[in-house]
Short mmCIF file of N, CA and C in Angstrom, two decimals:
data_model
loop_
_atom_site.label_atom_id
_atom_site.label_comp_id
_atom_site.label_asym_id
_atom_site.label_seq_id
_atom_site.Cartn_x
_atom_site.Cartn_y
_atom_site.Cartn_z
N MET J 5 71.92 71.09 95.94
CA MET J 5 73.26 70.33 95.93
C MET J 5 73.57 69.84 96.75
N VAL J 6 73.91 68.34 96.62
CA VAL J 6 73.87 67.34 97.27
C VAL J 6 75.23 67.02 97.85
N GLN J 7 75.66 67.44 99.00
CA GLN J 7 77.04 67.07 99.67
C GLN J 7 77.29 65.44 100.13
N THR J 8 78.22 65.18 99.70
CA THR J 8 78.86 63.98 100.26
C THR J 8 79.55 64.10 101.73
N PRO J 9 79.33 63.31 102.63
CA PRO J 9 80.23 63.34 103.77
C PRO J 9 81.60 63.22 103.32
N SER J 10 82.53 63.71 104.20
CA SER J 10 83.83 63.55 104.11
C SER J 10 84.39 62.32 104.56
N LYS J 11 85.38 61.92 104.32
CA LYS J 11 85.88 60.47 104.71
C LYS J 11 86.29 60.72 106.57
N THR J 12 85.80 59.82 106.86
CA THR J 12 86.65 60.09 108.42
C THR J 12 87.97 59.37 108.27
N PRO J 13 88.87 60.41 108.90
CA PRO J 13 90.24 59.48 108.65
C PRO J 13 90.25 58.25 110.00
N THR J 14 91.50 57.46 109.42
CA THR J 14 91.79 56.41 110.60
C THR J 14 92.91 57.10 111.32
N LEU J 15 93.05 56.33 112.51
CA LEU J 15 94.20 56.83 113.53
C LEU J 15 95.43 56.73 112.84
N GLU J 16 95.56 55.44 111.95
CA GLU J 16 96.91 55.61 111.20
C GLU J 16 97.15 56.44 110.13
N GLU J 17 95.98 57.15 109.84
CA GLU J 17 95.89 58.16 108.52
C GLU J 17 96.42 59.44 109.25
N PHE J 18 95.81 59.68 110.48
CA PHE J 18 96.08 60.59 111.21
C PHE J 18 97.47 60.75 111.66
N LEU J 19 98.19 59.68 112.14
CA LEU J 19 99.64 59.98 112.32
C LEU J 19 100.21 59.97 111.38
N LYS J 20 99.98 59.92 110.11
CA LYS J 20 100.84 60.37 109.02
C LYS J 20 100.86 61.42 108.57
N LEU J 21 99.81 62.33 109.22
CA LEU J 21 99.92 63.76 108.92
C LEU J 21 100.88 64.65 109.36
N PRO J 22 101.36 66.01 109.05
CA PRO J 22 102.52 66.59 109.77
C PRO J 22 101.55 67.09 111.07
N GLU J 23 102.61 67.31 112.00
CA GLU J 23 102.11 67.89 113.12
C GLU J 23 101.72 69.52 113.16
N THR J 24 100.90 69.90 113.89
CA THR J 24 100.37 71.16 113.80
C THR J 24 100.63 71.72 114.94
N GLN J 25 100.77 73.32 114.89
CA GLN J 25 101.09 74.05 116.16
C GLN J 25 99.96 75.04 116.23
N PRO J 26 99.06 74.93 117.36
CA PRO J 26 99.50 74.01 118.63
C PRO J 26 98.98 72.33 118.08
N ALA J 27 99.04 71.83 118.86
CA ALA J 27 99.06 70.01 118.63
C ALA J 27 97.63 69.94 118.18
N SER J 28 97.29 68.71 117.18
CA SER J 28 96.19 68.42 117.26
C SER J 28 95.87 67.26 117.85
N GLU J 29 94.59 66.59 117.84
CA GLU J 29 94.26 65.11 118.57
C GLU J 29 93.61 64.63 117.88
N TYR J 30 93.39 63.13 117.83
CA TYR J 30 92.17 62.41 117.12
C TYR J 30 91.36 61.71 118.21
N ILE J 31 90.35 62.12 118.32
CA ILE J 31 89.47 61.39 119.06
C ILE J 31 88.31 61.10 118.52
N ASN J 32 87.61 59.86 118.45
CA ASN J 32 86.36 59.19 118.20
C ASN J 32 86.67 59.59 116.29
N GLY J 33 87.44 59.60 115.73
CA GLY J 33 87.25 59.85 114.47
C GLY J 33 87.45 61.19 113.93
N GLU J 34 87.60 61.79 114.93
CA GLU J 34 87.55 63.59 114.94
C GLU J 34 88.91 63.98 115.16
N ILE J 35 89.13 64.68 114.24
CA ILE J 35 90.60 65.63 114.14
C ILE J 35 90.40 67.13 115.07
N ILE J 36 91.09 67.51 116.11
CA ILE J 36 90.54 68.58 116.84
C ILE J 36 91.76 69.37 117.19
N GLN J 37 91.84 70.38 116.95
CA GLN J 37 93.12 71.35 117.26
C GLN J 37 93.11 71.88 118.62
N LYS J 38 94.13 71.52 119.58
CA LYS J 38 94.07 72.24 120.95
C LYS J 38 94.28 73.63 120.93
N PRO J 39 93.51 74.41 121.97
CA PRO J 39 93.64 75.66 122.15
C PRO J 39 95.13 75.87 122.55
N MET J 40 95.72 77.13 122.40
CA MET J 40 97.00 77.76 122.54
C MET J 40 97.42 77.58 124.33
N PRO J 41 98.23 76.71 124.94
CA PRO J 41 98.01 76.85 126.53
C PRO J 41 98.53 78.15 126.83
N GLN J 42 97.95 78.56 127.98
CA GLN J 42 98.50 79.65 128.62
C GLN J 42 99.89 79.76 129.86
N GLY J 43 100.07 80.79 130.22
CA GLY J 43 101.25 80.62 131.09
C GLY J 43 101.20 80.15 132.24
N LYS J 44 100.34 80.03 133.03
CA LYS J 44 99.73 79.40 133.98
C LYS J 44 100.10 77.82 133.90
N ASN J 45 99.50 77.41 133.00
CA ASN J 45 99.51 75.84 132.67
C ASN J 45 100.91 75.58 132.35
N SER J 46 101.55 76.40 131.79
CA SER J 46 103.10 75.77 131.41
C SER J 46 103.82 75.77 132.33
N LYS J 47 103.91 76.82 133.53
CA LYS J 47 104.25 76.95 134.76
C LYS J 47 104.30 75.83 135.64
N LEU J 48 102.99 75.14 135.84
CA LEU J 48 102.25 74.05 136.71
C LEU J 48 102.82 72.59 136.07
N GLN J 49 102.91 72.86 134.47
CA GLN J 49 103.57 71.57 134.06
C GLN J 49 104.94 71.36 134.11
N GLY J 50 105.72 71.91 134.24
CA GLY J 50 107.28 72.15 134.48
C GLY J 50 107.43 71.78 135.77
N LYS J 51 106.43 72.25 137.02
CA LYS J 51 106.93 71.73 138.33
C LYS J 51 106.42 70.56 138.29
N LEU J 52 105.41 70.07 137.80
CA LEU J 52 104.75 68.77 138.13
C LEU J 52 105.41 67.58 137.08
N VAL J 53 106.25 68.02 136.14
CA VAL J 53 107.27 66.76 135.72
C VAL J 53 108.13 66.93 136.54
N THR J 54 108.71 67.74 136.79
CA THR J 54 109.99 67.68 137.49
C THR J 54 109.73 67.31 139.24
N THR J 55 108.46 67.53 139.76
CA THR J 55 108.42 66.84 141.00
C THR J 55 108.14 65.13 140.53
N ILE J 56 107.64 64.85 139.65
CA ILE J 56 107.40 63.28 139.55
C ILE J 56 108.57 62.72 139.02
N ASN J 57 109.30 63.24 138.27
CA ASN J 57 110.62 62.75 138.18
C ASN J 57 111.82 62.37 139.48
N ASP J 58 111.47 63.67 140.09
CA ASP J 58 112.24 63.56 141.14
C ASP J 58 111.83 62.36 142.12
N VAL J 59 110.77 61.79 142.09
CA VAL J 59 110.24 60.78 143.09
C VAL J 59 110.66 59.31 142.31
N VAL J 60 110.48 59.52 141.11
CA VAL J 60 110.05 57.89 140.65
C VAL J 60 111.49 57.68 139.63
N GLU J 61 112.35 58.51 138.96
CA GLU J 61 113.41 58.49 138.28
C GLU J 61 114.48 57.54 138.84
N GLU J 62 114.82 57.97 140.13
CA GLU J 62 116.07 57.02 140.58
C GLU J 62 115.62 55.71 140.98
N ARG J 63 114.49 55.35 141.47
CA ARG J 63 113.75 54.21 141.43
C ARG J 63 113.23 53.23 140.28
N ARG J 64 113.41 53.86 138.88
CA ARG J 64 113.38 53.56 137.49
C ARG J 64 111.90 52.77 137.70
N ILE J 65 110.97 53.84 138.00
CA ILE J 65 109.44 52.77 137.62
C ILE J 65 108.78 53.79 136.79
N ALA J 66 109.08 55.11 136.34
CA ALA J 66 108.45 55.62 135.45
C ALA J 66 109.19 56.94 135.28
N LEU J 67 108.73 57.76 134.28
CA LEU J 67 109.52 59.01 133.78
C LEU J 67 107.93 59.96 133.36
N ALA J 68 108.17 61.31 133.59
CA ALA J 68 107.16 62.10 133.33
C ALA J 68 107.81 62.60 132.02
N PHE J 69 106.99 62.55 130.80
CA PHE J 69 107.48 63.70 129.67
C PHE J 69 106.62 64.73 129.48
N PRO J 70 106.70 66.00 129.48
CA PRO J 70 105.81 66.81 128.67
C PRO J 70 105.59 66.75 127.27
N LYS J 71 104.35 66.66 126.95
CA LYS J 71 104.18 67.11 125.41
C LYS J 71 104.33 65.94 124.58
N LEU J 72 104.41 64.61 125.35
CA LEU J 72 104.35 63.57 124.57
C LEU J 72 103.30 62.96 124.11
N ARG J 73 103.23 62.51 122.81
CA ARG J 73 101.87 62.19 122.31
C ARG J 73 101.76 60.62 122.63
N CYS J 74 100.42 60.29 123.07
CA CYS J 74 99.99 59.17 123.81
C CYS J 74 98.85 58.56 122.64
N ASN J 75 98.91 57.39 122.34
CA ASN J 75 98.23 56.54 121.26
C ASN J 75 97.78 55.64 122.13
N PHE J 76 96.38 55.61 122.49
CA PHE J 76 95.86 54.22 123.03
C PHE J 76 94.30 54.27 122.97
N GLY J 77 93.78 53.05 122.78
CA GLY J 77 92.18 52.98 122.80
C GLY J 77 91.72 53.75 121.20
N GLY J 78 92.53 53.77 120.58
CA GLY J 78 91.73 54.28 119.37
C GLY J 78 91.92 55.96 119.05
N ARG J 79 92.57 56.51 119.86
CA ARG J 79 92.82 57.78 120.03
C ARG J 79 94.60 58.45 120.19
N SER J 80 94.75 59.62 119.94
CA SER J 80 95.64 60.18 119.70
C SER J 80 96.00 61.67 120.56
N ILE J 81 96.16 61.66 121.68
CA ILE J 81 96.11 62.68 122.48
C ILE J 81 97.44 63.48 122.91
N VAL J 82 97.70 64.66 122.81
CA VAL J 82 98.67 65.44 123.43
C VAL J 82 98.36 66.04 124.62
N PRO J 83 99.02 65.54 126.22
CA PRO J 83 98.64 66.31 127.26
C PRO J 83 98.88 67.90 127.60
N ASP J 84 98.18 68.41 127.89
CA ASP J 84 97.98 69.89 127.97
C ASP J 84 99.17 70.34 128.53
N GLY J 85 99.70 71.64 128.13
CA GLY J 85 100.81 72.09 128.27
C GLY J 85 101.72 72.64 126.86
N ASP J 86 102.79 73.53 127.28
CA ASP J 86 103.70 73.87 126.50
C ASP J 86 105.09 74.55 126.56
#
């Protein structure tokens, strides 16, 4: 039996799909589901976001957002953490 390769989705097609838990990412035409984050990671992420925002928010030069999907360079990723 001959198998035809499945069509590689485009970034635009991927972004139309429903979100998954844990989040899925699109890298080099491949959809990859992230592993579930662990407690240490979540604690570290919370402290890091707070520390960054304490420094930059009042000066209005940046903001740190946890779990914000980032689309750039033909990729769609979600930073680690939960």
